[in-house]
Amino acid sequence: AQSVTQLGSHVSVSEGALVLLRCNYSSSVPPYLFWYVQYPNQGLQLLLKYTSAATLVKGINGFEAEFKKSETSFHLTKPSAHMSDAAEYFCAVSDRGTSYGKLTFGQGTILTVHP
Amino acid sequence: GAGVSQSPSNKVTEKGKDVELRCDPISGHTALYWYRQSLGQGLEFLIYFQGNSAPDKSGLPSDRFSAERTGGSVSTLTIQRTQQEDSAVYLCASSFSPGLVYEQYFGPGTRLTVT
C-alpha cells in the first residue's frame, strides 16, 4: 500500500525566508503526487501536482515542488515566505493503478511564518 | 461559482446516537469522495462515488458507517451508534470526472464531536 511521510509536523520560518516542506513516498512505482494547503476551518486546496511530466512542478502562490525518483521525494519549496502562507500543508499520493484518484495523505505540516 | 458545501458545519452528539452528514458537490461533478480528518489518524479516505454507485467503500471503518448518493448529486454519510472515536472532521470532495486529470475540490468539512 502507498504511504507518505512528511518530515516535521511543525515548521517555523521568518517572513521572506525560504520555505521547505519535506515529503517522501513509499512505492516501487512512482505514484502521482500532490501538495494541498488547508487554512483554518477551510477545506483543502490543491497547490500543485506531479503526474509524470516535468519533474519540477510549479503551483499557485509561488510554490513549487521537485520530484526526485532516486530519493522518493517530492519536497515543497517557496523562495520567500509571506505571512499569508501560514497554514497546514499536506502531501498526498495516488496509485497509478487507481483510476479514480483515491488520495493517501501524509500527516501534515503546520507552517508558521513570523515577522 | 459555488463550491462544495457541507452541512452541518459542526455537530455535537451523544455517544450511541445516529448522525447524518450532508455533502453538496459542485454541479456537474460526477465523482464524489469522503475523507475523515482526525488527530490520531490524519486524513483518511472513506468512500468514492461515481454517479450514484460506490465502487470503493474500502475506507469505511466499520459497518456503523454508510453513505449514499442520490441523483448523482447530494451525498449523505450516516454514522450509526456513534462512538467517541468517531469524533473527527469529515471532508467531502468532488471532481468533474474520476481520475487524476481533474482536481478534487474539497468542502469545508463537518466537525463531529461525540460526547
PDB file of C-alpha atoms in Angstrom:
ATOM      1  CA  ALA A   1       0.000   0.000   0.000  1.00  0.00           C
ATOM      2  CA  GLN A   2       1.034   3.524  -0.670  1.00  0.00           C
ATOM      3  CA  SER A   3       2.323   5.621   2.190  1.00  0.00           C
ATOM      4  CA  VAL A   4       3.528   9.171   2.561  1.00  0.00           C
ATOM      5  CA  THR A   5       5.832  10.619   5.187  1.00  0.00           C
ATOM      6  CA  GLN A   6       6.077  14.305   5.914  1.00  0.00           C
ATOM      7  CA  LEU A   7       9.162  15.137   7.931  1.00  0.00           C
ATOM      8  CA  GLY A   8       8.401  17.714  10.578  1.00  0.00           C
ATOM      9  CA  SER A   9       4.916  18.255  11.912  1.00  0.00           C
ATOM     10  CA  HIS A  10       5.734  21.934  12.534  1.00  0.00           C
ATOM     11  CA  VAL A  11       7.974  24.258  10.531  1.00  0.00           C
ATOM     12  CA  SER A  12       8.607  27.860  11.502  1.00  0.00           C
ATOM     13  CA  VAL A  13      10.204  30.430   9.207  1.00  0.00           C
ATOM     14  CA  SER A  14      10.681  34.160   9.130  1.00  0.00           C
ATOM     15  CA  GLU A  15       8.826  36.266   6.600  1.00  0.00           C
ATOM     16  CA  GLY A  16      10.969  36.417   3.455  1.00  0.00           C
ATOM     17  CA  ALA A  17      12.843  33.217   4.242  1.00  0.00           C
ATOM     18  CA  LEU A  18      12.876  30.032   2.204  1.00  0.00           C
ATOM     19  CA  VAL A  19      10.081  27.571   2.858  1.00  0.00           C
ATOM     20  CA  LEU A  20      10.973  23.874   2.605  1.00  0.00           C
ATOM     21  CA  LEU A  21       8.416  21.209   3.476  1.00  0.00           C
ATOM     22  CA  ARG A  22       9.535  17.618   3.085  1.00  0.00           C
ATOM     23  CA  CYS A  23       7.610  14.685   1.654  1.00  0.00           C
ATOM     24  CA  ASN A  24       8.736  11.148   0.928  1.00  0.00           C
ATOM     25  CA  TYR A  25       6.636   8.374  -0.533  1.00  0.00           C
ATOM     26  CA  SER A  26       6.997   4.627  -0.478  1.00  0.00           C
ATOM     27  CA  SER A  27       6.238   2.895  -3.717  1.00  0.00           C
ATOM     28  CA  SER A  28       8.192   0.830  -6.168  1.00  0.00           C
ATOM     29  CA  VAL A  29       6.360   2.580  -8.982  1.00  0.00           C
ATOM     30  CA  PRO A  30       6.335   6.367  -8.792  1.00  0.00           C
ATOM     31  CA  PRO A  31       2.808   7.455  -7.970  1.00  0.00           C
ATOM     32  CA  TYR A  32       1.033  10.667  -8.766  1.00  0.00           C
ATOM     33  CA  LEU A  33       1.955  13.244  -6.128  1.00  0.00           C
ATOM     34  CA  PHE A  34       0.133  16.268  -4.768  1.00  0.00           C
ATOM     35  CA  TRP A  35       0.509  19.081  -2.307  1.00  0.00           C
ATOM     36  CA  TYR A  36      -2.583  20.555  -0.657  1.00  0.00           C
ATOM     37  CA  VAL A  37      -2.930  23.508   1.704  1.00  0.00           C
ATOM     38  CA  GLN A  38      -5.538  23.875   4.428  1.00  0.00           C
ATOM     39  CA  TYR A  39      -6.318  27.190   6.063  1.00  0.00           C
ATOM     40  CA  PRO A  40      -8.118  27.170   9.422  1.00  0.00           C
ATOM     41  CA  ASN A  41     -11.717  25.988   9.205  1.00  0.00           C
ATOM     42  CA  GLN A  42     -11.476  25.529   5.455  1.00  0.00           C
ATOM     43  CA  GLY A  43     -11.212  22.585   3.123  1.00  0.00           C
ATOM     44  CA  LEU A  44      -8.111  21.556   1.266  1.00  0.00           C
ATOM     45  CA  GLN A  45      -6.907  23.471  -1.760  1.00  0.00           C
ATOM     46  CA  LEU A  46      -4.642  21.963  -4.400  1.00  0.00           C
ATOM     47  CA  LEU A  47      -1.271  23.718  -4.657  1.00  0.00           C
ATOM     48  CA  LEU A  48       0.307  21.547  -7.333  1.00  0.00           C
ATOM     49  CA  LYS A  49       0.528  18.021  -8.681  1.00  0.00           C
ATOM     50  CA  TYR A  50       3.010  15.738 -10.395  1.00  0.00           C
ATOM     51  CA  THR A  51       1.680  13.280 -12.943  1.00  0.00           C
ATOM     52  CA  SER A  52       4.861  12.290 -14.796  1.00  0.00           C
ATOM     53  CA  ALA A  53       5.511  15.283 -16.971  1.00  0.00           C
ATOM     54  CA  ALA A  54       8.227  17.732 -15.887  1.00  0.00           C
ATOM     55  CA  THR A  55       9.877  16.806 -12.598  1.00  0.00           C
ATOM     56  CA  LEU A  56       9.842  20.420 -11.417  1.00  0.00           C
ATOM     57  CA  VAL A  57       6.244  21.403 -10.871  1.00  0.00           C
ATOM     58  CA  LYS A  58       5.086  24.967 -10.350  1.00  0.00           C
ATOM     59  CA  GLY A  59       1.931  25.655  -8.417  1.00  0.00           C
ATOM     60  CA  ILE A  60      -0.114  28.508  -7.102  1.00  0.00           C
ATOM     61  CA  ASN A  61       1.039  31.220  -4.710  1.00  0.00           C
ATOM     62  CA  GLY A  62       4.673  30.863  -5.761  1.00  0.00           C
ATOM     63  CA  PHE A  63       5.112  27.298  -4.562  1.00  0.00           C
ATOM     64  CA  GLU A  64       6.950  24.616  -6.475  1.00  0.00           C
ATOM     65  CA  ALA A  65       7.995  21.023  -5.888  1.00  0.00           C
ATOM     66  CA  GLU A  66      10.554  18.722  -7.435  1.00  0.00           C
ATOM     67  CA  PHE A  67      10.006  15.030  -7.986  1.00  0.00           C
ATOM     68  CA  LYS A  68      13.168  13.027  -7.305  1.00  0.00           C
ATOM     69  CA  LYS A  69      12.717   9.367  -8.077  1.00  0.00           C
ATOM     70  CA  SER A  70      16.104   8.356  -6.685  1.00  0.00           C
ATOM     71  CA  GLU A  71      15.185   9.884  -3.326  1.00  0.00           C
ATOM     72  CA  THR A  72      11.457   9.017  -3.486  1.00  0.00           C
ATOM     73  CA  SER A  73      10.830  12.608  -2.534  1.00  0.00           C
ATOM     74  CA  PHE A  74       8.538  15.452  -3.532  1.00  0.00           C
ATOM     75  CA  HIS A  75       9.566  18.390  -1.357  1.00  0.00           C
ATOM     76  CA  LEU A  76       7.648  21.661  -1.484  1.00  0.00           C
ATOM     77  CA  THR A  77       9.501  24.959  -1.632  1.00  0.00           C
ATOM     78  CA  LYS A  78       8.851  28.667  -1.844  1.00  0.00           C
ATOM     79  CA  PRO A  79      11.717  31.150  -2.121  1.00  0.00           C
ATOM     80  CA  SER A  80      10.227  33.825   0.113  1.00  0.00           C
ATOM     81  CA  ALA A  81       7.605  33.196   2.771  1.00  0.00           C
ATOM     82  CA  HIS A  82       4.659  35.521   3.284  1.00  0.00           C
ATOM     83  CA  MET A  83       2.553  35.823   6.388  1.00  0.00           C
ATOM     84  CA  SER A  84      -0.383  34.564   4.356  1.00  0.00           C
ATOM     85  CA  ASP A  85       1.405  31.235   3.788  1.00  0.00           C
ATOM     86  CA  ALA A  86       0.759  30.220   7.393  1.00  0.00           C
ATOM     87  CA  ALA A  87      -1.402  27.108   7.133  1.00  0.00           C
ATOM     88  CA  GLU A  88      -1.230  23.321   7.243  1.00  0.00           C
ATOM     89  CA  TYR A  89       0.238  21.559   4.234  1.00  0.00           C
ATOM     90  CA  PHE A  90      -0.455  18.002   3.170  1.00  0.00           C
ATOM     91  CA  CYS A  91       1.447  15.826   0.749  1.00  0.00           C
ATOM     92  CA  ALA A  92      -0.660  13.143  -0.932  1.00  0.00           C
ATOM     93  CA  VAL A  93      -0.182  10.285  -3.369  1.00  0.00           C
ATOM     94  CA  SER A  94      -2.392   8.330  -5.693  1.00  0.00           C
ATOM     95  CA  ASP A  95      -1.534   4.942  -7.084  1.00  0.00           C
ATOM     96  CA  ARG A  96      -1.180   4.938 -10.865  1.00  0.00           C
ATOM     97  CA  GLY A  97      -3.190   1.745 -10.851  1.00  0.00           C
ATOM     98  CA  THR A  98      -6.183   3.515  -9.311  1.00  0.00           C
ATOM     99  CA  SER A  99      -8.341   5.026 -11.968  1.00  0.00           C
ATOM    100  CA  TYR A 100     -10.409   7.308  -9.832  1.00  0.00           C
ATOM    101  CA  GLY A 101      -7.959   9.462  -7.908  1.00  0.00           C
ATOM    102  CA  LYS A 102      -8.147   7.992  -4.405  1.00  0.00           C
ATOM    103  CA  LEU A 103      -5.719  10.017  -2.295  1.00  0.00           C
ATOM    104  CA  THR A 104      -3.462   8.859   0.536  1.00  0.00           C
ATOM    105  CA  PHE A 105      -2.265  11.748   2.679  1.00  0.00           C
ATOM    106  CA  GLY A 106       0.734  12.433   4.852  1.00  0.00           C
ATOM    107  CA  GLN A 107       0.288  13.586   8.436  1.00  0.00           C
ATOM    108  CA  GLY A 108       0.547  17.254   7.550  1.00  0.00           C
ATOM    109  CA  THR A 109       2.999  20.031   8.348  1.00  0.00           C
ATOM    110  CA  ILE A 110       1.902  23.205  10.086  1.00  0.00           C
ATOM    111  CA  LEU A 111       3.787  26.183   8.694  1.00  0.00           C
ATOM    112  CA  THR A 112       4.200  29.220  10.925  1.00  0.00           C
ATOM    113  CA  VAL A 113       5.531  32.465   9.477  1.00  0.00           C
ATOM    114  CA  HIS A 114       6.747  35.081  11.902  1.00  0.00           C
ATOM    115  CA  PRO A 115       7.596  38.706  11.161  1.00  0.00           C
TER     116      PRO A 115
ATOM    117  CA  GLY B   1     -19.290  29.766  -8.777  1.00  0.00           C
ATOM    118  CA  ALA B   2     -20.462  27.718  -5.810  1.00  0.00           C
ATOM    119  CA  GLY B   3     -18.012  25.281  -4.316  1.00  0.00           C
ATOM    120  CA  VAL B   4     -18.577  22.073  -2.396  1.00  0.00           C
ATOM    121  CA  SER B   5     -20.797  22.674   0.584  1.00  0.00           C
ATOM    122  CA  GLN B   6     -21.250  20.548   3.657  1.00  0.00           C
ATOM    123  CA  SER B   7     -23.766  20.633   6.455  1.00  0.00           C
ATOM    124  CA  PRO B   8     -23.839  20.963   9.326  1.00  0.00           C
ATOM    125  CA  SER B   9     -20.535  22.707   9.860  1.00  0.00           C
ATOM    126  CA  ASN B  10     -20.444  21.471  13.434  1.00  0.00           C
ATOM    127  CA  LYS B  11     -22.288  18.598  15.083  1.00  0.00           C
ATOM    128  CA  VAL B  12     -22.169  17.590  18.720  1.00  0.00           C
ATOM    129  CA  THR B  13     -23.877  14.341  19.550  1.00  0.00           C
ATOM    130  CA  GLU B  14     -24.098  11.922  22.420  1.00  0.00           C
ATOM    131  CA  LYS B  15     -22.451   8.535  22.243  1.00  0.00           C
ATOM    132  CA  GLY B  16     -24.836   5.997  20.794  1.00  0.00           C
ATOM    133  CA  LYS B  17     -26.846   8.451  18.675  1.00  0.00           C
ATOM    134  CA  ASP B  18     -27.024   8.328  14.866  1.00  0.00           C
ATOM    135  CA  VAL B  19     -25.825  11.264  12.770  1.00  0.00           C
ATOM    136  CA  GLU B  20     -26.158  12.263   9.129  1.00  0.00           C
ATOM    137  CA  LEU B  21     -23.642  14.441   7.359  1.00  0.00           C
ATOM    138  CA  ARG B  22     -24.500  16.046   4.049  1.00  0.00           C
ATOM    139  CA  CYS B  23     -22.375  16.964   1.064  1.00  0.00           C
ATOM    140  CA  ASP B  24     -23.465  19.077  -1.916  1.00  0.00           C
ATOM    141  CA  PRO B  25     -20.868  18.712  -4.662  1.00  0.00           C
ATOM    142  CA  ILE B  26     -20.155  21.187  -7.398  1.00  0.00           C
ATOM    143  CA  SER B  27     -22.831  20.977 -10.048  1.00  0.00           C
ATOM    144  CA  GLY B  28     -21.843  18.634 -12.880  1.00  0.00           C
ATOM    145  CA  HIS B  29     -19.182  16.819 -10.898  1.00  0.00           C
ATOM    146  CA  THR B  30     -19.684  13.077 -11.287  1.00  0.00           C
ATOM    147  CA  ALA B  31     -17.080  11.871  -8.807  1.00  0.00           C
ATOM    148  CA  LEU B  32     -17.520  12.365  -5.073  1.00  0.00           C
ATOM    149  CA  TYR B  33     -15.220  11.378  -2.227  1.00  0.00           C
ATOM    150  CA  TRP B  34     -15.493  11.313   1.555  1.00  0.00           C
ATOM    151  CA  TYR B  35     -12.418  11.641   3.756  1.00  0.00           C
ATOM    152  CA  ARG B  36     -12.013  11.828   7.526  1.00  0.00           C
ATOM    153  CA  GLN B  37      -9.520  14.022   9.339  1.00  0.00           C
ATOM    154  CA  SER B  38      -8.769  13.077  12.923  1.00  0.00           C
ATOM    155  CA  LEU B  39      -5.972  13.773  15.359  1.00  0.00           C
ATOM    156  CA  GLY B  40      -4.944  10.175  15.654  1.00  0.00           C
ATOM    157  CA  GLN B  41      -5.254   9.009  12.072  1.00  0.00           C
ATOM    158  CA  GLY B  42      -4.696  12.111   9.976  1.00  0.00           C
ATOM    159  CA  LEU B  43      -6.571  12.339   6.673  1.00  0.00           C
ATOM    160  CA  GLU B  44      -8.103   9.063   5.551  1.00  0.00           C
ATOM    161  CA  PHE B  45     -10.118   8.057   2.503  1.00  0.00           C
ATOM    162  CA  LEU B  46     -13.551   6.666   3.341  1.00  0.00           C
ATOM    163  CA  ILE B  47     -15.559   6.115   0.166  1.00  0.00           C
ATOM    164  CA  TYR B  48     -15.753   7.063  -3.501  1.00  0.00           C
ATOM    165  CA  PHE B  49     -18.868   7.571  -5.621  1.00  0.00           C
ATOM    166  CA  GLN B  50     -19.112   7.624  -9.378  1.00  0.00           C
ATOM    167  CA  GLY B  51     -22.621   8.826 -10.067  1.00  0.00           C
ATOM    168  CA  ASN B  52     -24.815   7.058  -7.540  1.00  0.00           C
ATOM    169  CA  SER B  53     -22.612   3.981  -7.279  1.00  0.00           C
ATOM    170  CA  ALA B  54     -19.831   3.431  -4.760  1.00  0.00           C
ATOM    171  CA  PRO B  55     -17.152   1.289  -6.400  1.00  0.00           C
ATOM    172  CA  ASP B  56     -14.789   1.728  -3.464  1.00  0.00           C
ATOM    173  CA  LYS B  57     -16.018   1.645   0.132  1.00  0.00           C
ATOM    174  CA  SER B  58     -12.771   0.251   1.451  1.00  0.00           C
ATOM    175  CA  GLY B  59     -12.099   3.123   3.846  1.00  0.00           C
ATOM    176  CA  LEU B  60     -15.313   2.887   5.853  1.00  0.00           C
ATOM    177  CA  PRO B  61     -14.063   1.974   9.338  1.00  0.00           C
ATOM    178  CA  SER B  62     -16.963  -0.249  10.383  1.00  0.00           C
ATOM    179  CA  ASP B  63     -20.461  -1.320   9.439  1.00  0.00           C
ATOM    180  CA  ARG B  64     -21.773   1.565  11.527  1.00  0.00           C
ATOM    181  CA  PHE B  65     -20.734   3.814   8.642  1.00  0.00           C
ATOM    182  CA  SER B  66     -22.728   4.024   5.444  1.00  0.00           C
ATOM    183  CA  ALA B  67     -23.137   6.502   2.635  1.00  0.00           C
ATOM    184  CA  GLU B  68     -25.396   7.092  -0.278  1.00  0.00           C
ATOM    185  CA  ARG B  69     -25.630   9.462  -3.180  1.00  0.00           C
ATOM    186  CA  THR B  70     -28.832  10.348  -4.957  1.00  0.00           C
ATOM    187  CA  GLY B  71     -29.464  11.928  -8.325  1.00  0.00           C
ATOM    188  CA  GLY B  72     -25.761  11.919  -8.990  1.00  0.00           C
ATOM    189  CA  SER B  73     -25.540  14.911  -6.681  1.00  0.00           C
ATOM    190  CA  VAL B  74     -26.066  15.142  -2.928  1.00  0.00           C
ATOM    191  CA  SER B  75     -24.388  12.579  -0.715  1.00  0.00           C
ATOM    192  CA  THR B  76     -25.150  11.649   2.867  1.00  0.00           C
ATOM    193  CA  LEU B  77     -22.728   9.930   5.232  1.00  0.00           C
ATOM    194  CA  THR B  78     -24.502   8.212   8.099  1.00  0.00           C
ATOM    195  CA  ILE B  79     -22.863   7.045  11.288  1.00  0.00           C
ATOM    196  CA  GLN B  80     -24.971   4.818  13.496  1.00  0.00           C
ATOM    197  CA  ARG B  81     -24.459   4.354  17.222  1.00  0.00           C
ATOM    198  CA  THR B  82     -21.705   6.937  17.326  1.00  0.00           C
ATOM    199  CA  GLN B  83     -18.609   6.311  19.416  1.00  0.00           C
ATOM    200  CA  GLN B  84     -16.099   8.789  20.809  1.00  0.00           C
ATOM    201  CA  GLU B  85     -13.501   7.601  18.310  1.00  0.00           C
ATOM    202  CA  ASP B  86     -15.791   8.839  15.529  1.00  0.00           C
ATOM    203  CA  SER B  87     -15.004  12.415  16.557  1.00  0.00           C
ATOM    204  CA  ALA B  88     -13.273  13.996  13.573  1.00  0.00           C
ATOM    205  CA  VAL B  89     -13.704  16.403  10.696  1.00  0.00           C
ATOM    206  CA  TYR B  90     -15.458  14.751   7.778  1.00  0.00           C
ATOM    207  CA  LEU B  91     -14.448  16.200   4.424  1.00  0.00           C
ATOM    208  CA  CYS B  92     -16.210  15.792   1.137  1.00  0.00           C
ATOM    209  CA  ALA B  93     -14.606  16.384  -2.242  1.00  0.00           C
ATOM    210  CA  SER B  94     -15.888  16.302  -5.789  1.00  0.00           C
ATOM    211  CA  SER B  95     -14.321  16.308  -9.214  1.00  0.00           C
ATOM    212  CA  PHE B  96     -15.611  16.699 -12.744  1.00  0.00           C
ATOM    213  CA  SER B  97     -14.669  13.140 -13.565  1.00  0.00           C
ATOM    214  CA  PRO B  98     -12.768  10.398 -11.796  1.00  0.00           C
ATOM    215  CA  GLY B  99      -9.068  10.112 -12.348  1.00  0.00           C
ATOM    216  CA  LEU B 100      -6.164  12.345 -11.690  1.00  0.00           C
ATOM    217  CA  VAL B 101      -6.544  14.731 -14.596  1.00  0.00           C
ATOM    218  CA  TYR B 102      -9.304  16.519 -12.731  1.00  0.00           C
ATOM    219  CA  GLU B 103      -8.770  18.302  -9.460  1.00  0.00           C
ATOM    220  CA  GLN B 104     -10.670  17.248  -6.357  1.00  0.00           C
ATOM    221  CA  TYR B 105     -12.397  20.251  -4.806  1.00  0.00           C
ATOM    222  CA  PHE B 106     -12.879  19.983  -1.073  1.00  0.00           C
ATOM    223  CA  GLY B 107     -15.670  21.298   1.092  1.00  0.00           C
ATOM    224  CA  PRO B 108     -15.039  22.996   4.447  1.00  0.00           C
ATOM    225  CA  GLY B 109     -15.902  19.852   6.379  1.00  0.00           C
ATOM    226  CA  THR B 110     -18.237  18.871   9.185  1.00  0.00           C
ATOM    227  CA  ARG B 111     -16.679  18.782  12.622  1.00  0.00           C
ATOM    228  CA  LEU B 112     -18.257  15.926  14.566  1.00  0.00           C
ATOM    229  CA  THR B 113     -17.847  15.723  18.316  1.00  0.00           C
ATOM    230  CA  VAL B 114     -19.167  12.679  20.150  1.00  0.00           C
ATOM    231  CA  THR B 115     -19.568  13.224  23.877  1.00  0.00           C
TER     232      THR B 115
END
